Coordinates of C-alpha atoms in Angstrom, one line a residue:
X1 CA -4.8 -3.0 11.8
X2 CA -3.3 -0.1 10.1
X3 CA -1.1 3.3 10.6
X4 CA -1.5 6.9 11.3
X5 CA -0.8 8.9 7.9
X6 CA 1.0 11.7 6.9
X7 CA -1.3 13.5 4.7
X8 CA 0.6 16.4 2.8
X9 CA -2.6 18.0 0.9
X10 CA -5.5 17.9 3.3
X11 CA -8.4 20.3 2.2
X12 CA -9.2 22.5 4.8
X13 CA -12.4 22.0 6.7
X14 CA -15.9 23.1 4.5
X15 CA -13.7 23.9 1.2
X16 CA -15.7 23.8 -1.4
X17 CA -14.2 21.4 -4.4
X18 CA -16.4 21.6 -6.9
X19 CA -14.6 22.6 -10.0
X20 CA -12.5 21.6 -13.5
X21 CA -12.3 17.7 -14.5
X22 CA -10.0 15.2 -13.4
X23 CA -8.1 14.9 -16.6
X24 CA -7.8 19.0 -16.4
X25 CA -6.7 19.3 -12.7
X26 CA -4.3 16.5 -13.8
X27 CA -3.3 18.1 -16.4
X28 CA -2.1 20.8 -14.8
X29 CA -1.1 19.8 -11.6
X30 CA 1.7 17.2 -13.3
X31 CA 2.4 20.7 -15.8
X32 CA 3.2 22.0 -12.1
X33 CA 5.4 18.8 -11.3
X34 CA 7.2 19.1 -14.3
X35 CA 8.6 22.2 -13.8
X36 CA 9.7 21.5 -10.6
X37 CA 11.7 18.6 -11.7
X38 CA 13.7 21.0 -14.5
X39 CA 14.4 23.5 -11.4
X40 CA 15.5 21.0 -8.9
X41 CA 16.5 17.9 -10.2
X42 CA 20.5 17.3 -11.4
X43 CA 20.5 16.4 -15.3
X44 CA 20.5 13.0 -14.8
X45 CA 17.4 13.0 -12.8
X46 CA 18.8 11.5 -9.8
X47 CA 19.5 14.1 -7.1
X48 CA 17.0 16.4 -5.7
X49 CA 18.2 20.1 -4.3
X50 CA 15.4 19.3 -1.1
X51 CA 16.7 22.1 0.7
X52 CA 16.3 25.1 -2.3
X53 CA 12.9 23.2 -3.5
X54 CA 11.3 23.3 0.0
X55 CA 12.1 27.0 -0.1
X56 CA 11.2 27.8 -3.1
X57 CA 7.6 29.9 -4.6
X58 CA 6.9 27.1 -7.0
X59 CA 7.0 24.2 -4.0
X60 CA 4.2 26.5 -2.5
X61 CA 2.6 27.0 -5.7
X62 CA 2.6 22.8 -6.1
X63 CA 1.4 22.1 -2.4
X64 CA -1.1 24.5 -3.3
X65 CA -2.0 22.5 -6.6
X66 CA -2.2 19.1 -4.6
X67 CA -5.1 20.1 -2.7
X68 CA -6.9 19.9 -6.1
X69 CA -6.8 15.8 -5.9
X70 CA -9.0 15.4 -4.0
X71 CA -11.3 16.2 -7.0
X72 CA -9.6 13.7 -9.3
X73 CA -11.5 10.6 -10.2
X74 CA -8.7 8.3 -11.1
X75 CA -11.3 5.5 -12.5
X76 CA -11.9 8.2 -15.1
X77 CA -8.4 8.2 -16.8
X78 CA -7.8 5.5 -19.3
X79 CA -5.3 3.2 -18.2
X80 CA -2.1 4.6 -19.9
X81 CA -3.4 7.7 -18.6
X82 CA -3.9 6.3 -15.0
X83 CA -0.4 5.2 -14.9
X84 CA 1.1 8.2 -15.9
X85 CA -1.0 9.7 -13.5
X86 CA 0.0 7.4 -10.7
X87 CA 3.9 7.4 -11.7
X88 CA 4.6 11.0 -11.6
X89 CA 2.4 10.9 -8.5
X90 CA 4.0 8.5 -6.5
X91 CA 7.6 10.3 -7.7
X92 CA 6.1 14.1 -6.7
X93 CA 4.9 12.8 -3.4
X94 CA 7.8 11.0 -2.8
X95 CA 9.6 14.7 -3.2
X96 CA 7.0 16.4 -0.9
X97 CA 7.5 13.8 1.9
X98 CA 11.2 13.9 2.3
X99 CA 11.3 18.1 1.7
X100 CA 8.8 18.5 4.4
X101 CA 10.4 15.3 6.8
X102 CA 11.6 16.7 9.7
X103 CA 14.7 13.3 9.2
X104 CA 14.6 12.2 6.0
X105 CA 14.5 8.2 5.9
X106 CA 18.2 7.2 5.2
X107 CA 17.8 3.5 6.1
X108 CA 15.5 0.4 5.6
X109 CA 13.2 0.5 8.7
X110 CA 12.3 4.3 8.1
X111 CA 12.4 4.1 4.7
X112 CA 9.1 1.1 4.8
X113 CA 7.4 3.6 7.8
X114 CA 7.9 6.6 5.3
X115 CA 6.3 4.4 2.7
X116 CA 3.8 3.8 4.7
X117 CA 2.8 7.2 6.2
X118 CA 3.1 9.4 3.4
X119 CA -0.2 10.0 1.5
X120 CA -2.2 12.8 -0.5
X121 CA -6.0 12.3 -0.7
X122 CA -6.8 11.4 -4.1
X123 CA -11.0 11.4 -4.9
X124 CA -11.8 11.6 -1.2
X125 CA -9.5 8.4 -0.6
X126 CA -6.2 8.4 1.1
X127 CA -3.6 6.7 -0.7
X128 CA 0.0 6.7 0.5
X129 CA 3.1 6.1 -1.6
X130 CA 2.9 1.9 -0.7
X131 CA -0.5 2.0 -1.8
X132 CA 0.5 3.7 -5.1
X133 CA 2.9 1.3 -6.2
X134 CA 1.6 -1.6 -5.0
X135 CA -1.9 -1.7 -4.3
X136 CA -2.7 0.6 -7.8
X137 CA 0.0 -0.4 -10.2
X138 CA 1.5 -3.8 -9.4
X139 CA -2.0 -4.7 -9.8
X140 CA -2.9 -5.0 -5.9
X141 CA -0.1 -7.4 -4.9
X142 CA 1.6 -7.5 -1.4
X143 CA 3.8 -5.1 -0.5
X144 CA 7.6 -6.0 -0.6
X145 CA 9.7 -5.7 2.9
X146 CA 6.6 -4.1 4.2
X147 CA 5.2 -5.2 7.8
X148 CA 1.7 -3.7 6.2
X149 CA 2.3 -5.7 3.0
X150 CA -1.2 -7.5 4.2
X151 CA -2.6 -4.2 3.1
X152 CA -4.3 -4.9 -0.4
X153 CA -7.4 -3.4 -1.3
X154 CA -10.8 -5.3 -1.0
X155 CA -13.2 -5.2 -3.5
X156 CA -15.5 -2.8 -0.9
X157 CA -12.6 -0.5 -0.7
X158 CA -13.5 2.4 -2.8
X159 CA -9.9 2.7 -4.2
X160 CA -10.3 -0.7 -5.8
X161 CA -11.4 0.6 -8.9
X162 CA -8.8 2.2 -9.3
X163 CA -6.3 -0.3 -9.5
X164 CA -4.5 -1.2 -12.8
X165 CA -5.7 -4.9 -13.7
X166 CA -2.9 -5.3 -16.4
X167 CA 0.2 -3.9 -14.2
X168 CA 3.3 -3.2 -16.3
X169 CA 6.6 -4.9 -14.4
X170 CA 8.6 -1.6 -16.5
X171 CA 7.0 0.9 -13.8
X172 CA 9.7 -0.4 -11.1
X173 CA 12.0 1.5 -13.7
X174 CA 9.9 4.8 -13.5
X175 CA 9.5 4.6 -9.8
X176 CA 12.2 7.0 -7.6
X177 CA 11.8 6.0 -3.9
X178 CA 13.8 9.0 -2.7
X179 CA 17.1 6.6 -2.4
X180 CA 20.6 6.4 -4.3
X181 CA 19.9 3.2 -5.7
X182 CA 16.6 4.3 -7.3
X183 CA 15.9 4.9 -11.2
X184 CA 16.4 8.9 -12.2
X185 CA 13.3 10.6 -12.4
X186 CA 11.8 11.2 -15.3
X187 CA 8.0 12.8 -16.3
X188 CA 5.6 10.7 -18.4
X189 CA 2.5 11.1 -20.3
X190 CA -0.1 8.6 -21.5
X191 CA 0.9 9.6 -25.5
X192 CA 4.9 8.9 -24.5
X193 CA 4.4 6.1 -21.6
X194 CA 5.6 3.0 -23.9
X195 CA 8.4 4.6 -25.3
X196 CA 9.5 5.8 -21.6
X197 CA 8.9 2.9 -19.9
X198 CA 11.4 1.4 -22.2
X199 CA 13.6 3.4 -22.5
X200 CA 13.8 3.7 -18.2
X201 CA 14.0 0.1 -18.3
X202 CA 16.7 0.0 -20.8
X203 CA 18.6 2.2 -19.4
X204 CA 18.4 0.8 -16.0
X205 CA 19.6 -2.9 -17.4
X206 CA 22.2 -0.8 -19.4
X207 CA 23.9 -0.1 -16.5
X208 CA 26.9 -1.7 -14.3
X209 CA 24.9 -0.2 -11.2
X210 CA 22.0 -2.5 -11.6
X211 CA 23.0 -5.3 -13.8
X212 CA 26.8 -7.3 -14.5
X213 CA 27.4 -9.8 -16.3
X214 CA 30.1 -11.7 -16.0
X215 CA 30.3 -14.7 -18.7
X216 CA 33.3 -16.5 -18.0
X217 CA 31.9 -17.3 -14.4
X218 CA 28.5 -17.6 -15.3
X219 CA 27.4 -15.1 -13.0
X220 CA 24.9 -12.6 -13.1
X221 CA 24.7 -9.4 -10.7
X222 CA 21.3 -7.7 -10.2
X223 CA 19.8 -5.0 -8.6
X224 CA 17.5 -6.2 -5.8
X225 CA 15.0 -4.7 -7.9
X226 CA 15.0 -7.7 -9.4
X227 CA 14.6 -9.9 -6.3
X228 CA 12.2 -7.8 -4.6
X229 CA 9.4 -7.6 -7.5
X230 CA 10.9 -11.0 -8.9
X231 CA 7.2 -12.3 -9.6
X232 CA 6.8 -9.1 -11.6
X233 CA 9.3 -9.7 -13.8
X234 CA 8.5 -13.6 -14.0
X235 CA 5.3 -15.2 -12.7
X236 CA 7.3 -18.6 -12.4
X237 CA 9.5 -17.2 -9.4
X238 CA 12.5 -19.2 -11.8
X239 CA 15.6 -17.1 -12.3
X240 CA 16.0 -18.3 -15.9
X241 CA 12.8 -16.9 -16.4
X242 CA 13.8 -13.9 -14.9
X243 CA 16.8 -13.6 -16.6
X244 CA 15.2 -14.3 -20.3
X245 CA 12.9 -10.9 -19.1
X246 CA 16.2 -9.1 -18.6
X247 CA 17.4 -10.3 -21.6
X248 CA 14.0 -9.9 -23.6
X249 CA 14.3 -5.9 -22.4
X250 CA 18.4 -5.1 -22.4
X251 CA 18.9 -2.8 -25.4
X252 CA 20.3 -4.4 -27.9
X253 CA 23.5 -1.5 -28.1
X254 CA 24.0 -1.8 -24.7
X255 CA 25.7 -5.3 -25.3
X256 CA 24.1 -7.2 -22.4
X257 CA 21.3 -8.8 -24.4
X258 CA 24.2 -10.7 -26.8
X259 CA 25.6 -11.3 -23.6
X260 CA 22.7 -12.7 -21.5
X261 CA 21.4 -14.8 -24.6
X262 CA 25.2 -16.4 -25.0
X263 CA 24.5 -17.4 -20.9
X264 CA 20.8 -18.7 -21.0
X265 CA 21.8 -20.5 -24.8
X266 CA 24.9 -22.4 -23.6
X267 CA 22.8 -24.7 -21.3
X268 CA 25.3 -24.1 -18.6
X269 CA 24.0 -23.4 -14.7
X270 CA 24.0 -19.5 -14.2
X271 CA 24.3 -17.9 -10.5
X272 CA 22.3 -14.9 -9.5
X273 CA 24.0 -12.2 -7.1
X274 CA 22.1 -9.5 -5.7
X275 CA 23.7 -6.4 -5.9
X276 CA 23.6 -3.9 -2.9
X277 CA 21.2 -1.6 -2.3
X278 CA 21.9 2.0 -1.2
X279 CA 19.3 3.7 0.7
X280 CA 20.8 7.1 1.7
X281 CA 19.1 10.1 0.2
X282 CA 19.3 11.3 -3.2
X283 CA 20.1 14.6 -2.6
X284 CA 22.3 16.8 -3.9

């Protein structure tokens, strides 16, 4: 059982894609993302201008660019390159899909058909932005609030290979779903992908948005982040596991780690609330 795709850089019939190397058309197609994001993004990384960028000589020049993937061989990046790779990917495909949507998904249900649907071919292989995330860098796991979340790749799927066998949990803090409540945007390279991971992921714990802590009622609010890729975070499903991860990753000026450790340390029970999630469009 499956879906009809959206594919937004289909080769035209009989092109001939012989040519550069993977890590050179990666190279410079994610050279070509990264401008984008300094022309269209807002400072903080979290609104797009969809209406100027899908008008604009350097959207053509990228959509021109992406035809190029189906030349890349992601097996042949090293794995802090293939994640790089994959993040800005997922992020600059999320972009293309809601500037050419004719509605942009504002809600839940189109938001998991968008996910669904939207795909560049990478290698020959289609892969759309729930494939991305979840089949290539959570490590091949179901998909969360997906009907399709059956969808993994077998081991006769050609894009197995390509899937991360040590997923880092910090990519849910690199990953912009096109939505309010998402992380800001940001561009990563294999030689800067600890330190941004981190720092994404301490920002996002750093702030009242995504995580509250109140001590005095020994409640803790969340971002459904958090519940959603719960497993990610902690293999145990327990929320005191959970929350030691938050903990374990809250920088240490933001206050929350003192904060969290006085919680977990006092033996006391500690409630989780899930914060709400807004899914109308990040634009500007």
């Amino acid at each position: 059982m499956g879906i009809g795709r959206t594919l937004l850089n289909a080769p035209p019939v009989g092109q001939d894609h012989t040519g550069p190397t993977t890590q050179d058309i990666a190279g410079e197609l994610q050279s070509q993302i990264k401008s984008l994001y300094v022309e269209y993004l807002d400072i903080e990384g979290m609104k797009v201008d969809y209406d100027a960028l899908r008008n604009s000589d350097g959207f053509k020049e990228y959509e021109t660019q992406a035809l190029r993937l189906v030349d890349v061989d992601p097996t042949s990046l090293k794995r802090d390159e293939r994640i790089a790779f994959f993040v800005n990917l997922y992020n600059a495909l999320t972009i293309h899909g809601m500037a050419r949507a004719r509605v942009q998904p504002s809600n839940l249900p189109s938001r998991l058909l968008f996910y669904s649907k939207t795909s560049y071919i990478i290698g020959g292989q289609p892969y759309s932005l729930n494939d991305i995330e979840n089949n290539v860098l959570r490590g091949n796991k179901p998909q969360v609030l997906d009907p399709f979340r059956f969808m993994i790749f077998s081991p006769s799927d050609p894009r197995f290979p390509s899937i991360i066998d040590t997923p880092d949990p910090r990519i849910h803090f690199a990953l912009n779903c096109g939505a309010m409540s998402c992380p800001p945007i940001r561009f990563y390279t294999a030689e800067n992908l600890e330190f941004g991971l981190q720092a994404s992921t301490e920002s996002f714990i750093a702030s009242d948005d995504n995580v509250r802590i109140t001590p005095e009622s020994g409640v803790v609010y969340l971002s459904r982040v958090f519940q959603w890729y719960k497993t990610d975070f902690a293999s145990s499903g327990e929320d005191v596991d959970l929350l030691n991860w938050v903990q374990a990753n809250a920088s240490v000026d933001s206050g929350k780690a003192k904060e969290l450790k006085t919680i977990l340390d006092s033996g006391e029970s500690v409630e989780i609330k899930w914060l709400e999630y807004d899914w109308s469009v990040n634009a500007v």
